[in-house]
Amino acid sequence: MDSSEYDRTDSIPLFIGNQECSIGDIHEIFAYFLEKKINTDILFRVKCGDGWIDFSAHKLILSMWSPVLADMCYKTCKESDDTIIVEDILPTTFDAMLKFMYGSFSDRQLKDFSFLLKLYKAASAYEIKELKDLCKEKFFCSTPNKSNVFMLLDAAKLLECDSLIQRCYKILQVKTAEVLAAHELCNITPVMLMTILELPRVSFTSEYELISWVLAWVKNELLKDSSQQDYKKTFNGILVDFLPYLNFLNLSAEEFAKLYQNRKSDLMSEQEGFSIFMNIAIPGSHSLPSWCPGTPKQREYRNQNSDSLRSLDSLSNHSLLFT
């Protein structure tokens, strides 16, 4: 519909009530009534930080789309106070949800996967099936890459889409280092890190390189959290949940000694370090720490060299660290 059909001096567009008005105009009519708040009969007050943002709407239109909103409008809301408090979704998400029901929703908003996931959750909570299906379709057709793979993986698990889950895991395994570099240390969450450590294959060249990256991440987390007033975490306190997933027994004596020497007591106790070192030298010679699996999870690496040798001279030299 051409914008020239609107009379800007009137409160409603000229095509309303026009005999030439077709069923195809209904969405534009609804959108106009929403934008201008014409004959609205319900107010949603949506939490926004320390304040609130108000959205006016029409009970009948919302009820056609959502049984949850229908109950809120006609059962929960008292006639004397047609105001509903919303604290479970963000104003931007609520606004997009409203515009979808009024036919003025823009597909451009669906390009942001973070926003799309929030919108899907809102559509699920309010049982707006058509909006849920639209969000699901966008996710299913998406191509994982190093920038969006974690977000798509979260969505795929929520939607129980096995094909998308497998595509995400493939990217994480083949381009592990690139994915982590794209997100930077400060943006990697503990959940993301655990996802990486549970992979059967990574694109790091060795376990040593992977562990070194994990230790760098822990150091960054320590610095990031230290600005908080009630900060009480330690390096080992952050690392402890991930220790069982680090295959120290797959390191050479030289690699382990280097890692231990750099962090020492921050990494683990001297007794734990000695125990692991001796098991690298002579498997089964000492009791391992409780968090260290006797048979570490096998992990494949890029350019993996299965013929890595440990020399007795190297073992002898580095054992001095624990004496």
PDB file of C-alpha atoms in Angstrom:
ATOM      1  CA  MET A   1       0.000   0.000   0.000  1.00  0.00           C
ATOM      2  CA  ASP A   2       1.341   3.387  -0.998  1.00  0.00           C
ATOM      3  CA  SER A   3       2.047   5.746   1.878  1.00  0.00           C
ATOM      4  CA  SER A   4       0.249   8.469  -0.074  1.00  0.00           C
ATOM      5  CA  GLU A   5      -3.054   6.800   0.820  1.00  0.00           C
ATOM      6  CA  TYR A   6      -2.667   8.053   4.385  1.00  0.00           C
ATOM      7  CA  ASP A   7      -4.166  11.393   5.340  1.00  0.00           C
ATOM      8  CA  ARG A   8      -1.613  12.720   7.812  1.00  0.00           C
ATOM      9  CA  THR A   9      -4.143  15.179   9.279  1.00  0.00           C
ATOM     10  CA  ASP A  10      -6.577  12.448  10.331  1.00  0.00           C
ATOM     11  CA  SER A  11      -6.224  10.034  13.221  1.00  0.00           C
ATOM     12  CA  ILE A  12      -6.776   6.997  10.988  1.00  0.00           C
ATOM     13  CA  PRO A  13      -5.688   6.171   7.428  1.00  0.00           C
ATOM     14  CA  LEU A  14      -8.136   6.880   4.597  1.00  0.00           C
ATOM     15  CA  PHE A  15      -8.277   3.266   3.433  1.00  0.00           C
ATOM     16  CA  ILE A  16     -10.096   2.240   6.614  1.00  0.00           C
ATOM     17  CA  GLY A  17     -13.778   2.001   5.730  1.00  0.00           C
ATOM     18  CA  ASN A  18     -13.019   2.376   2.039  1.00  0.00           C
ATOM     19  CA  GLN A  19     -14.961  -0.025  -0.152  1.00  0.00           C
ATOM     20  CA  GLU A  20     -11.740  -0.827  -2.017  1.00  0.00           C
ATOM     21  CA  CYS A  21     -10.029  -1.987   1.157  1.00  0.00           C
ATOM     22  CA  SER A  22      -9.025  -5.648   0.813  1.00  0.00           C
ATOM     23  CA  ILE A  23      -8.239  -8.382   3.309  1.00  0.00           C
ATOM     24  CA  GLY A  24      -4.585  -7.840   2.442  1.00  0.00           C
ATOM     25  CA  ASP A  25      -4.749  -4.455   4.154  1.00  0.00           C
ATOM     26  CA  ILE A  26      -5.681  -5.897   7.534  1.00  0.00           C
ATOM     27  CA  HIS A  27      -2.102  -6.158   8.810  1.00  0.00           C
ATOM     28  CA  GLU A  28      -1.402  -2.551   7.919  1.00  0.00           C
ATOM     29  CA  ILE A  29      -4.591  -1.496   9.679  1.00  0.00           C
ATOM     30  CA  PHE A  30      -3.619  -3.439  12.803  1.00  0.00           C
ATOM     31  CA  ALA A  31      -0.082  -2.042  12.700  1.00  0.00           C
ATOM     32  CA  TYR A  32      -1.428   1.497  12.394  1.00  0.00           C
ATOM     33  CA  PHE A  33      -3.784   1.024  15.337  1.00  0.00           C
ATOM     34  CA  LEU A  34      -0.882  -0.310  17.406  1.00  0.00           C
ATOM     35  CA  GLU A  35       1.479   2.500  16.463  1.00  0.00           C
ATOM     36  CA  LYS A  36      -1.088   5.247  17.122  1.00  0.00           C
ATOM     37  CA  LYS A  37      -2.576   3.477  20.163  1.00  0.00           C
ATOM     38  CA  ILE A  38      -6.067   3.767  18.707  1.00  0.00           C
ATOM     39  CA  ASN A  39      -8.791   2.188  20.870  1.00  0.00           C
ATOM     40  CA  THR A  40      -6.277   0.175  22.890  1.00  0.00           C
ATOM     41  CA  ASP A  41      -7.756  -1.534  25.926  1.00  0.00           C
ATOM     42  CA  ILE A  42      -4.785  -3.160  27.666  1.00  0.00           C
ATOM     43  CA  LEU A  43      -1.455  -1.844  28.929  1.00  0.00           C
ATOM     44  CA  PHE A  44       1.673  -3.944  29.439  1.00  0.00           C
ATOM     45  CA  ARG A  45       4.286  -2.497  31.774  1.00  0.00           C
ATOM     46  CA  VAL A  46       7.573  -4.222  30.927  1.00  0.00           C
ATOM     47  CA  LYS A  47      10.571  -4.196  33.250  1.00  0.00           C
ATOM     48  CA  CYS A  48      13.569  -2.293  31.876  1.00  0.00           C
ATOM     49  CA  GLY A  49      16.509  -2.037  34.257  1.00  0.00           C
ATOM     50  CA  ASP A  50      15.357   0.031  37.212  1.00  0.00           C
ATOM     51  CA  GLY A  51      12.337   1.361  35.337  1.00  0.00           C
ATOM     52  CA  TRP A  52       9.450   0.315  33.132  1.00  0.00           C
ATOM     53  CA  ILE A  53       8.355   0.722  29.512  1.00  0.00           C
ATOM     54  CA  ASP A  54       4.656   0.750  28.638  1.00  0.00           C
ATOM     55  CA  PHE A  55       3.110  -0.981  25.619  1.00  0.00           C
ATOM     56  CA  SER A  56      -0.530  -0.431  24.688  1.00  0.00           C
ATOM     57  CA  ALA A  57      -2.402  -3.121  22.778  1.00  0.00           C
ATOM     58  CA  HIS A  58      -5.784  -4.652  21.996  1.00  0.00           C
ATOM     59  CA  LYS A  59      -7.042  -7.630  23.968  1.00  0.00           C
ATOM     60  CA  LEU A  60      -8.864  -9.182  21.029  1.00  0.00           C
ATOM     61  CA  ILE A  61      -5.850  -9.198  18.704  1.00  0.00           C
ATOM     62  CA  LEU A  62      -3.506 -10.620  21.332  1.00  0.00           C
ATOM     63  CA  SER A  63      -6.038 -13.290  22.264  1.00  0.00           C
ATOM     64  CA  MET A  64      -6.224 -14.504  18.671  1.00  0.00           C
ATOM     65  CA  TRP A  65      -2.506 -15.306  18.754  1.00  0.00           C
ATOM     66  CA  SER A  66      -1.780 -16.401  22.300  1.00  0.00           C
ATOM     67  CA  PRO A  67      -3.870 -18.382  24.802  1.00  0.00           C
ATOM     68  CA  VAL A  68      -1.507 -17.188  27.532  1.00  0.00           C
ATOM     69  CA  LEU A  69      -2.118 -13.545  26.672  1.00  0.00           C
ATOM     70  CA  ALA A  70      -5.841 -14.268  26.380  1.00  0.00           C
ATOM     71  CA  ASP A  71      -5.888 -15.509  29.967  1.00  0.00           C
ATOM     72  CA  MET A  72      -3.848 -12.529  31.111  1.00  0.00           C
ATOM     73  CA  CYS A  73      -6.150 -10.077  29.360  1.00  0.00           C
ATOM     74  CA  TYR A  74      -9.522 -11.550  30.258  1.00  0.00           C
ATOM     75  CA  LYS A  75      -8.964 -13.562  33.431  1.00  0.00           C
ATOM     76  CA  THR A  76      -5.947 -12.258  35.313  1.00  0.00           C
ATOM     77  CA  CYS A  77      -6.391  -8.572  34.604  1.00  0.00           C
ATOM     78  CA  LYS A  78      -9.064  -6.786  36.624  1.00  0.00           C
ATOM     79  CA  GLU A  79     -11.509  -4.590  34.751  1.00  0.00           C
ATOM     80  CA  SER A  80     -10.688  -1.662  37.021  1.00  0.00           C
ATOM     81  CA  ASP A  81      -7.008  -1.796  36.140  1.00  0.00           C
ATOM     82  CA  ASP A  82      -6.200  -2.953  32.611  1.00  0.00           C
ATOM     83  CA  THR A  83      -2.465  -3.057  33.299  1.00  0.00           C
ATOM     84  CA  ILE A  84      -0.301  -6.178  33.208  1.00  0.00           C
ATOM     85  CA  ILE A  85       3.204  -6.272  34.684  1.00  0.00           C
ATOM     86  CA  VAL A  86       5.796  -8.182  32.625  1.00  0.00           C
ATOM     87  CA  GLU A  87       9.181  -8.994  34.151  1.00  0.00           C
ATOM     88  CA  ASP A  88      10.239 -12.160  32.339  1.00  0.00           C
ATOM     89  CA  ILE A  89      11.288 -10.707  28.962  1.00  0.00           C
ATOM     90  CA  LEU A  90      13.097  -7.601  27.747  1.00  0.00           C
ATOM     91  CA  PRO A  91      11.212  -4.629  26.254  1.00  0.00           C
ATOM     92  CA  THR A  92      12.866  -5.118  22.846  1.00  0.00           C
ATOM     93  CA  THR A  93      11.713  -8.729  22.781  1.00  0.00           C
ATOM     94  CA  PHE A  94       8.202  -7.836  23.903  1.00  0.00           C
ATOM     95  CA  ASP A  95       8.016  -5.101  21.270  1.00  0.00           C
ATOM     96  CA  ALA A  96       9.037  -7.547  18.519  1.00  0.00           C
ATOM     97  CA  MET A  97       6.501 -10.083  19.768  1.00  0.00           C
ATOM     98  CA  LEU A  98       3.742  -7.466  19.667  1.00  0.00           C
ATOM     99  CA  LYS A  99       4.691  -6.318  16.178  1.00  0.00           C
ATOM    100  CA  PHE A 100       4.616  -9.906  14.943  1.00  0.00           C
ATOM    101  CA  MET A 101       1.035 -10.311  16.170  1.00  0.00           C
ATOM    102  CA  TYR A 102       0.074  -7.018  14.529  1.00  0.00           C
ATOM    103  CA  GLY A 103       1.739  -7.844  11.220  1.00  0.00           C
ATOM    104  CA  SER A 104       4.442  -5.170  11.325  1.00  0.00           C
ATOM    105  CA  PHE A 105       7.345  -7.445  12.229  1.00  0.00           C
ATOM    106  CA  SER A 106      10.602  -6.981  10.315  1.00  0.00           C
ATOM    107  CA  ASP A 107      12.643 -10.007   9.223  1.00  0.00           C
ATOM    108  CA  ARG A 108      15.787  -7.933   9.714  1.00  0.00           C
ATOM    109  CA  GLN A 109      15.469  -8.578  13.441  1.00  0.00           C
ATOM    110  CA  LEU A 110      15.868 -12.302  12.822  1.00  0.00           C
ATOM    111  CA  LYS A 111      19.473 -11.925  11.671  1.00  0.00           C
ATOM    112  CA  ASP A 112      20.682 -11.430  15.240  1.00  0.00           C
ATOM    113  CA  PHE A 113      20.878 -14.956  16.681  1.00  0.00           C
ATOM    114  CA  SER A 114      21.082 -13.721  20.260  1.00  0.00           C
ATOM    115  CA  PHE A 115      17.883 -11.733  19.817  1.00  0.00           C
ATOM    116  CA  LEU A 116      16.275 -14.563  17.851  1.00  0.00           C
ATOM    117  CA  LEU A 117      16.874 -16.981  20.713  1.00  0.00           C
ATOM    118  CA  LYS A 118      15.282 -14.570  23.199  1.00  0.00           C
ATOM    119  CA  LEU A 119      12.339 -14.133  20.859  1.00  0.00           C
ATOM    120  CA  TYR A 120      11.903 -17.891  20.527  1.00  0.00           C
ATOM    121  CA  LYS A 121      11.883 -18.297  24.308  1.00  0.00           C
ATOM    122  CA  ALA A 122       9.304 -15.523  24.630  1.00  0.00           C
ATOM    123  CA  ALA A 123       7.127 -17.065  21.912  1.00  0.00           C
ATOM    124  CA  SER A 124       7.354 -20.402  23.729  1.00  0.00           C
ATOM    125  CA  ALA A 125       6.421 -18.861  27.069  1.00  0.00           C
ATOM    126  CA  TYR A 126       3.414 -17.065  25.585  1.00  0.00           C
ATOM    127  CA  GLU A 127       2.507 -19.990  23.287  1.00  0.00           C
ATOM    128  CA  ILE A 128       2.629 -18.033  20.046  1.00  0.00           C
ATOM    129  CA  LYS A 129       3.047 -21.028  17.751  1.00  0.00           C
ATOM    130  CA  GLU A 130       3.522 -19.155  14.469  1.00  0.00           C
ATOM    131  CA  LEU A 131       6.315 -17.027  15.917  1.00  0.00           C
ATOM    132  CA  LYS A 132       7.967 -20.103  17.426  1.00  0.00           C
ATOM    133  CA  ASP A 133       7.877 -21.835  14.047  1.00  0.00           C
ATOM    134  CA  LEU A 134       9.347 -18.791  12.320  1.00  0.00           C
ATOM    135  CA  CYS A 135      12.247 -18.623  14.779  1.00  0.00           C
ATOM    136  CA  LYS A 136      12.862 -22.374  14.497  1.00  0.00           C
ATOM    137  CA  GLU A 137      12.966 -22.181  10.713  1.00  0.00           C
ATOM    138  CA  LYS A 138      15.555 -19.403  10.855  1.00  0.00           C
ATOM    139  CA  PHE A 139      17.739 -21.451  13.192  1.00  0.00           C
ATOM    140  CA  PHE A 140      17.397 -24.663  11.179  1.00  0.00           C
ATOM    141  CA  CYS A 141      18.471 -22.894   7.988  1.00  0.00           C
ATOM    142  CA  SER A 142      21.442 -21.149   9.595  1.00  0.00           C
ATOM    143  CA  THR A 143      25.050 -22.015   8.816  1.00  0.00           C
ATOM    144  CA  PRO A 144      27.360 -22.266  11.845  1.00  0.00           C
ATOM    145  CA  ASN A 145      30.617 -20.339  11.665  1.00  0.00           C
ATOM    146  CA  LYS A 146      33.349 -19.344  14.092  1.00  0.00           C
ATOM    147  CA  SER A 147      31.402 -16.278  15.244  1.00  0.00           C
ATOM    148  CA  ASN A 148      27.932 -17.723  15.816  1.00  0.00           C
ATOM    149  CA  VAL A 149      28.596 -21.385  16.604  1.00  0.00           C
ATOM    150  CA  PHE A 150      28.111 -21.182  20.381  1.00  0.00           C
ATOM    151  CA  MET A 151      24.850 -19.268  20.017  1.00  0.00           C
ATOM    152  CA  LEU A 152      23.567 -21.703  17.397  1.00  0.00           C
ATOM    153  CA  LEU A 153      24.586 -24.665  19.533  1.00  0.00           C
ATOM    154  CA  ASP A 154      22.573 -23.307  22.465  1.00  0.00           C
ATOM    155  CA  ALA A 155      19.587 -22.830  20.175  1.00  0.00           C
ATOM    156  CA  ALA A 156      19.986 -26.261  18.590  1.00  0.00           C
ATOM    157  CA  LYS A 157      19.984 -27.947  22.004  1.00  0.00           C
ATOM    158  CA  LEU A 158      16.933 -25.968  23.071  1.00  0.00           C
ATOM    159  CA  LEU A 159      15.134 -26.881  19.841  1.00  0.00           C
ATOM    160  CA  GLU A 160      16.431 -30.475  19.966  1.00  0.00           C
ATOM    161  CA  CYS A 161      17.651 -30.198  16.385  1.00  0.00           C
ATOM    162  CA  ASP A 162      20.230 -32.980  15.994  1.00  0.00           C
ATOM    163  CA  SER A 163      21.364 -31.937  12.522  1.00  0.00           C
ATOM    164  CA  LEU A 164      22.174 -28.399  13.662  1.00  0.00           C
ATOM    165  CA  ILE A 165      23.870 -29.726  16.801  1.00  0.00           C
ATOM    166  CA  GLN A 166      26.139 -31.926  14.693  1.00  0.00           C
ATOM    167  CA  ARG A 167      26.965 -29.063  12.325  1.00  0.00           C
ATOM    168  CA  CYS A 168      27.933 -26.896  15.291  1.00  0.00           C
ATOM    169  CA  TYR A 169      30.116 -29.604  16.816  1.00  0.00           C
ATOM    170  CA  LYS A 170      31.862 -30.101  13.499  1.00  0.00           C
ATOM    171  CA  ILE A 171      32.848 -26.420  13.402  1.00  0.00           C
ATOM    172  CA  LEU A 172      34.029 -26.556  17.016  1.00  0.00           C
ATOM    173  CA  GLN A 173      36.184 -29.602  16.344  1.00  0.00           C
ATOM    174  CA  VAL A 174      37.671 -28.512  13.038  1.00  0.00           C
ATOM    175  CA  LYS A 175      38.143 -24.830  13.915  1.00  0.00           C
ATOM    176  CA  THR A 176      38.540 -24.851  17.698  1.00  0.00           C
ATOM    177  CA  ALA A 177      41.370 -22.336  17.885  1.00  0.00           C
ATOM    178  CA  GLU A 178      39.743 -20.044  15.317  1.00  0.00           C
ATOM    179  CA  VAL A 179      36.426 -20.079  17.205  1.00  0.00           C
ATOM    180  CA  LEU A 180      38.096 -19.207  20.497  1.00  0.00           C
ATOM    181  CA  ALA A 181      40.146 -16.462  18.853  1.00  0.00           C
ATOM    182  CA  ALA A 182      36.991 -14.975  17.312  1.00  0.00           C
ATOM    183  CA  HIS A 183      35.348 -14.696  20.738  1.00  0.00           C
ATOM    184  CA  GLU A 184      38.437 -13.547  22.674  1.00  0.00           C
ATOM    185  CA  LEU A 185      39.260 -14.717  26.187  1.00  0.00           C
ATOM    186  CA  CYS A 186      37.030 -12.216  27.954  1.00  0.00           C
ATOM    187  CA  ASN A 187      33.933 -13.427  26.083  1.00  0.00           C
ATOM    188  CA  ILE A 188      34.415 -17.153  26.657  1.00  0.00           C
ATOM    189  CA  THR A 189      32.096 -18.417  29.388  1.00  0.00           C
ATOM    190  CA  PRO A 190      32.712 -21.478  31.592  1.00  0.00           C
ATOM    191  CA  VAL A 191      29.966 -23.285  29.669  1.00  0.00           C
ATOM    192  CA  MET A 192      31.719 -22.572  26.363  1.00  0.00           C
ATOM    193  CA  LEU A 193      35.015 -23.806  27.762  1.00  0.00           C
ATOM    194  CA  MET A 194      33.440 -27.008  29.065  1.00  0.00           C
ATOM    195  CA  THR A 195      31.916 -27.596  25.631  1.00  0.00           C
ATOM    196  CA  ILE A 196      35.396 -27.421  24.097  1.00  0.00           C
ATOM    197  CA  LEU A 197      36.947 -29.722  26.691  1.00  0.00           C
ATOM    198  CA  GLU A 198      34.276 -32.369  26.115  1.00  0.00           C
ATOM    199  CA  LEU A 199      35.018 -32.570  22.381  1.00  0.00           C
ATOM    200  CA  PRO A 200      36.699 -35.762  21.106  1.00  0.00           C
ATOM    201  CA  ARG A 201      38.749 -33.708  18.670  1.00  0.00           C
ATOM    202  CA  VAL A 202      40.125 -30.149  18.674  1.00  0.00           C
ATOM    203  CA  SER A 203      42.160 -28.100  16.233  1.00  0.00           C
ATOM    204  CA  PHE A 204      44.917 -27.382  18.744  1.00  0.00           C
ATOM    205  CA  THR A 205      48.173 -29.066  17.836  1.00  0.00           C
ATOM    206  CA  SER A 206      48.568 -30.808  21.199  1.00  0.00           C
ATOM    207  CA  GLU A 207      47.214 -31.219  24.716  1.00  0.00           C
ATOM    208  CA  TYR A 208      49.962 -28.878  25.859  1.00  0.00           C
ATOM    209  CA  GLU A 209      48.641 -26.110  23.617  1.00  0.00           C
ATOM    210  CA  LEU A 210      45.076 -26.714  24.818  1.00  0.00           C
ATOM    211  CA  ILE A 211      46.044 -26.677  28.506  1.00  0.00           C
ATOM    212  CA  SER A 212      48.120 -23.539  27.971  1.00  0.00           C
ATOM    213  CA  TRP A 213      45.071 -21.833  26.482  1.00  0.00           C
ATOM    214  CA  VAL A 214      42.884 -22.956  29.398  1.00  0.00           C
ATOM    215  CA  LEU A 215      45.385 -21.555  31.902  1.00  0.00           C
ATOM    216  CA  ALA A 216      45.433 -18.256  30.003  1.00  0.00           C
ATOM    217  CA  TRP A 217      41.623 -18.186  30.183  1.00  0.00           C
ATOM    218  CA  VAL A 218      41.688 -18.838  33.941  1.00  0.00           C
ATOM    219  CA  LYS A 219      44.194 -16.024  34.425  1.00  0.00           C
ATOM    220  CA  ASN A 220      41.935 -13.684  32.463  1.00  0.00           C
ATOM    221  CA  GLU A 221      38.908 -14.724  34.543  1.00  0.00           C
ATOM    222  CA  LEU A 222      40.902 -14.030  37.692  1.00  0.00           C
ATOM    223  CA  LEU A 223      41.781 -10.527  36.520  1.00  0.00           C
ATOM    224  CA  LYS A 224      38.230  -9.878  35.343  1.00  0.00           C
ATOM    225  CA  ASP A 225      36.644 -10.950  38.630  1.00  0.00           C
ATOM    226  CA  SER A 226      39.201  -9.196  40.842  1.00  0.00           C
ATOM    227  CA  SER A 227      37.467  -5.866  40.212  1.00  0.00           C
ATOM    228  CA  GLN A 228      34.405  -7.071  42.116  1.00  0.00           C
ATOM    229  CA  GLN A 229      34.088  -5.913  45.690  1.00  0.00           C
ATOM    230  CA  ASP A 230      33.279  -9.344  47.138  1.00  0.00           C
ATOM    231  CA  TYR A 231      35.987 -11.061  45.114  1.00  0.00           C
ATOM    232  CA  LYS A 232      37.256 -14.246  46.786  1.00  0.00           C
ATOM    233  CA  LYS A 233      38.247 -16.534  43.899  1.00  0.00           C
ATOM    234  CA  THR A 234      41.710 -17.977  43.387  1.00  0.00           C
ATOM    235  CA  PHE A 235      43.404 -19.309  40.275  1.00  0.00           C
ATOM    236  CA  ASN A 236      42.923 -22.895  41.428  1.00  0.00           C
ATOM    237  CA  GLY A 237      39.378 -22.127  42.550  1.00  0.00           C
ATOM    238  CA  ILE A 238      38.449 -21.217  38.974  1.00  0.00           C
ATOM    239  CA  LEU A 239      40.466 -24.047  37.426  1.00  0.00           C
ATOM    240  CA  VAL A 240      39.281 -26.866  39.696  1.00  0.00           C
ATOM    241  CA  ASP A 241      36.095 -27.647  37.735  1.00  0.00           C
ATOM    242  CA  PHE A 242      38.089 -28.123  34.539  1.00  0.00           C
ATOM    243  CA  LEU A 243      41.056 -30.101  35.892  1.00  0.00           C
ATOM    244  CA  PRO A 244      39.451 -33.538  35.270  1.00  0.00           C
ATOM    245  CA  TYR A 245      39.102 -32.635  31.585  1.00  0.00           C
ATOM    246  CA  LEU A 246      42.772 -31.724  31.120  1.00  0.00           C
ATOM    247  CA  ASN A 247      44.846 -34.717  30.062  1.00  0.00           C
ATOM    248  CA  PHE A 248      48.054 -34.032  31.958  1.00  0.00           C
ATOM    249  CA  LEU A 249      49.114 -37.665  31.526  1.00  0.00           C
ATOM    250  CA  ASN A 250      49.258 -37.120  27.765  1.00  0.00           C
ATOM    251  CA  LEU A 251      51.973 -34.486  28.191  1.00  0.00           C
ATOM    252  CA  SER A 252      55.662 -35.148  27.967  1.00  0.00           C
ATOM    253  CA  ALA A 253      57.696 -34.689  31.137  1.00  0.00           C
ATOM    254  CA  GLU A 254      59.167 -31.513  29.689  1.00  0.00           C
ATOM    255  CA  GLU A 255      55.749 -30.073  28.840  1.00  0.00           C
ATOM    256  CA  PHE A 256      54.301 -30.818  32.267  1.00  0.00           C
ATOM    257  CA  ALA A 257      57.361 -29.457  34.047  1.00  0.00           C
ATOM    258  CA  LYS A 258      57.100 -26.225  32.072  1.00  0.00           C
ATOM    259  CA  LEU A 259      53.422 -25.784  32.926  1.00  0.00           C
ATOM    260  CA  TYR A 260      53.996 -26.582  36.578  1.00  0.00           C
ATOM    261  CA  GLN A 261      57.017 -24.322  36.877  1.00  0.00           C
ATOM    262  CA  ASN A 262      55.052 -21.384  35.454  1.00  0.00           C
ATOM    263  CA  ARG A 263      52.100 -21.733  37.853  1.00  0.00           C
ATOM    264  CA  LYS A 264      53.352 -24.053  40.635  1.00  0.00           C
ATOM    265  CA  SER A 265      50.961 -24.000  43.617  1.00  0.00           C
ATOM    266  CA  ASP A 266      48.355 -22.077  41.603  1.00  0.00           C
ATOM    267  CA  LEU A 267      48.005 -25.041  39.281  1.00  0.00           C
ATOM    268  CA  MET A 268      47.953 -27.826  41.870  1.00  0.00           C
ATOM    269  CA  SER A 269      49.675 -28.850  45.086  1.00  0.00           C
ATOM    270  CA  GLU A 270      53.292 -30.005  45.034  1.00  0.00           C
ATOM    271  CA  GLN A 271      52.213 -33.515  46.005  1.00  0.00           C
ATOM    272  CA  GLU A 272      49.688 -33.628  43.148  1.00  0.00           C
ATOM    273  CA  GLY A 273      52.285 -32.289  40.729  1.00  0.00           C
ATOM    274  CA  PHE A 274      54.842 -34.887  41.802  1.00  0.00           C
ATOM    275  CA  SER A 275      52.280 -37.685  41.488  1.00  0.00           C
ATOM    276  CA  ILE A 276      51.316 -36.696  37.947  1.00  0.00           C
ATOM    277  CA  PHE A 277      54.939 -36.193  36.924  1.00  0.00           C
ATOM    278  CA  MET A 278      55.909 -39.660  38.150  1.00  0.00           C
ATOM    279  CA  ASN A 279      52.949 -41.236  36.366  1.00  0.00           C
ATOM    280  CA  ILE A 280      54.089 -39.577  33.154  1.00  0.00           C
ATOM    281  CA  ALA A 281      57.528 -41.088  33.715  1.00  0.00           C
ATOM    282  CA  ILE A 282      56.365 -44.465  35.027  1.00  0.00           C
ATOM    283  CA  PRO A 283      52.635 -45.073  34.486  1.00  0.00           C
ATOM    284  CA  GLY A 284      50.931 -46.463  37.586  1.00  0.00           C
ATOM    285  CA  SER A 285      53.875 -45.761  39.884  1.00  0.00           C
ATOM    286  CA  HIS A 286      52.021 -43.347  42.194  1.00  0.00           C
ATOM    287  CA  SER A 287      48.454 -42.678  43.279  1.00  0.00           C
ATOM    288  CA  LEU A 288      46.890 -39.972  41.174  1.00  0.00           C
ATOM    289  CA  PRO A 289      44.999 -36.965  42.591  1.00  0.00           C
ATOM    290  CA  SER A 290      41.285 -37.649  43.081  1.00  0.00           C
ATOM    291  CA  TRP A 291      40.366 -35.290  40.236  1.00  0.00           C
ATOM    292  CA  CYS A 292      42.761 -36.896  37.736  1.00  0.00           C
ATOM    293  CA  PRO A 293      41.321 -39.877  35.816  1.00  0.00           C
ATOM    294  CA  GLY A 294      43.658 -42.856  35.613  1.00  0.00           C
ATOM    295  CA  THR A 295      42.691 -43.359  31.993  1.00  0.00           C
ATOM    296  CA  PRO A 296      42.441 -39.890  30.474  1.00  0.00           C
ATOM    297  CA  LYS A 297      39.909 -39.178  27.782  1.00  0.00           C
ATOM    298  CA  GLN A 298      41.523 -39.602  24.392  1.00  0.00           C
ATOM    299  CA  ARG A 299      41.465 -36.448  22.347  1.00  0.00           C
ATOM    300  CA  GLU A 300      42.584 -35.993  18.761  1.00  0.00           C
ATOM    301  CA  TYR A 301      44.586 -32.948  17.748  1.00  0.00           C
ATOM    302  CA  ARG A 302      45.515 -31.251  14.526  1.00  0.00           C
ATOM    303  CA  ASN A 303      48.742 -32.665  13.055  1.00  0.00           C
ATOM    304  CA  GLN A 304      48.848 -35.159  15.884  1.00  0.00           C
ATOM    305  CA  ASN A 305      52.186 -36.934  16.205  1.00  0.00           C
ATOM    306  CA  SER A 306      51.723 -40.344  17.753  1.00  0.00           C
ATOM    307  CA  ASP A 307      55.458 -41.011  17.855  1.00  0.00           C
ATOM    308  CA  SER A 308      56.256 -38.509  20.601  1.00  0.00           C
ATOM    309  CA  LEU A 309      59.206 -39.783  22.654  1.00  0.00           C
ATOM    310  CA  ARG A 310      60.184 -39.003  26.216  1.00  0.00           C
ATOM    311  CA  SER A 311      63.866 -39.299  27.024  1.00  0.00           C
ATOM    312  CA  LEU A 312      65.129 -40.560  30.388  1.00  0.00           C
ATOM    313  CA  ASP A 313      67.489 -37.585  30.566  1.00  0.00           C
ATOM    314  CA  SER A 314      64.521 -35.222  30.288  1.00  0.00           C
ATOM    315  CA  LEU A 315      62.686 -37.070  33.065  1.00  0.00           C
ATOM    316  CA  SER A 316      65.719 -36.919  35.297  1.00  0.00           C
ATOM    317  CA  ASN A 317      66.304 -33.206  34.760  1.00  0.00           C
ATOM    318  CA  HIS A 318      62.708 -32.110  35.370  1.00  0.00           C
ATOM    319  CA  SER A 319      62.209 -34.307  38.433  1.00  0.00           C
ATOM    320  CA  LEU A 320      64.343 -31.762  40.303  1.00  0.00           C
ATOM    321  CA  LEU A 321      61.256 -29.511  40.399  1.00  0.00           C
ATOM    322  CA  PHE A 322      59.671 -31.755  43.024  1.00  0.00           C
ATOM    323  CA  THR A 323      62.698 -32.363  45.280  1.00  0.00           C
TER     324      THR A 323
END
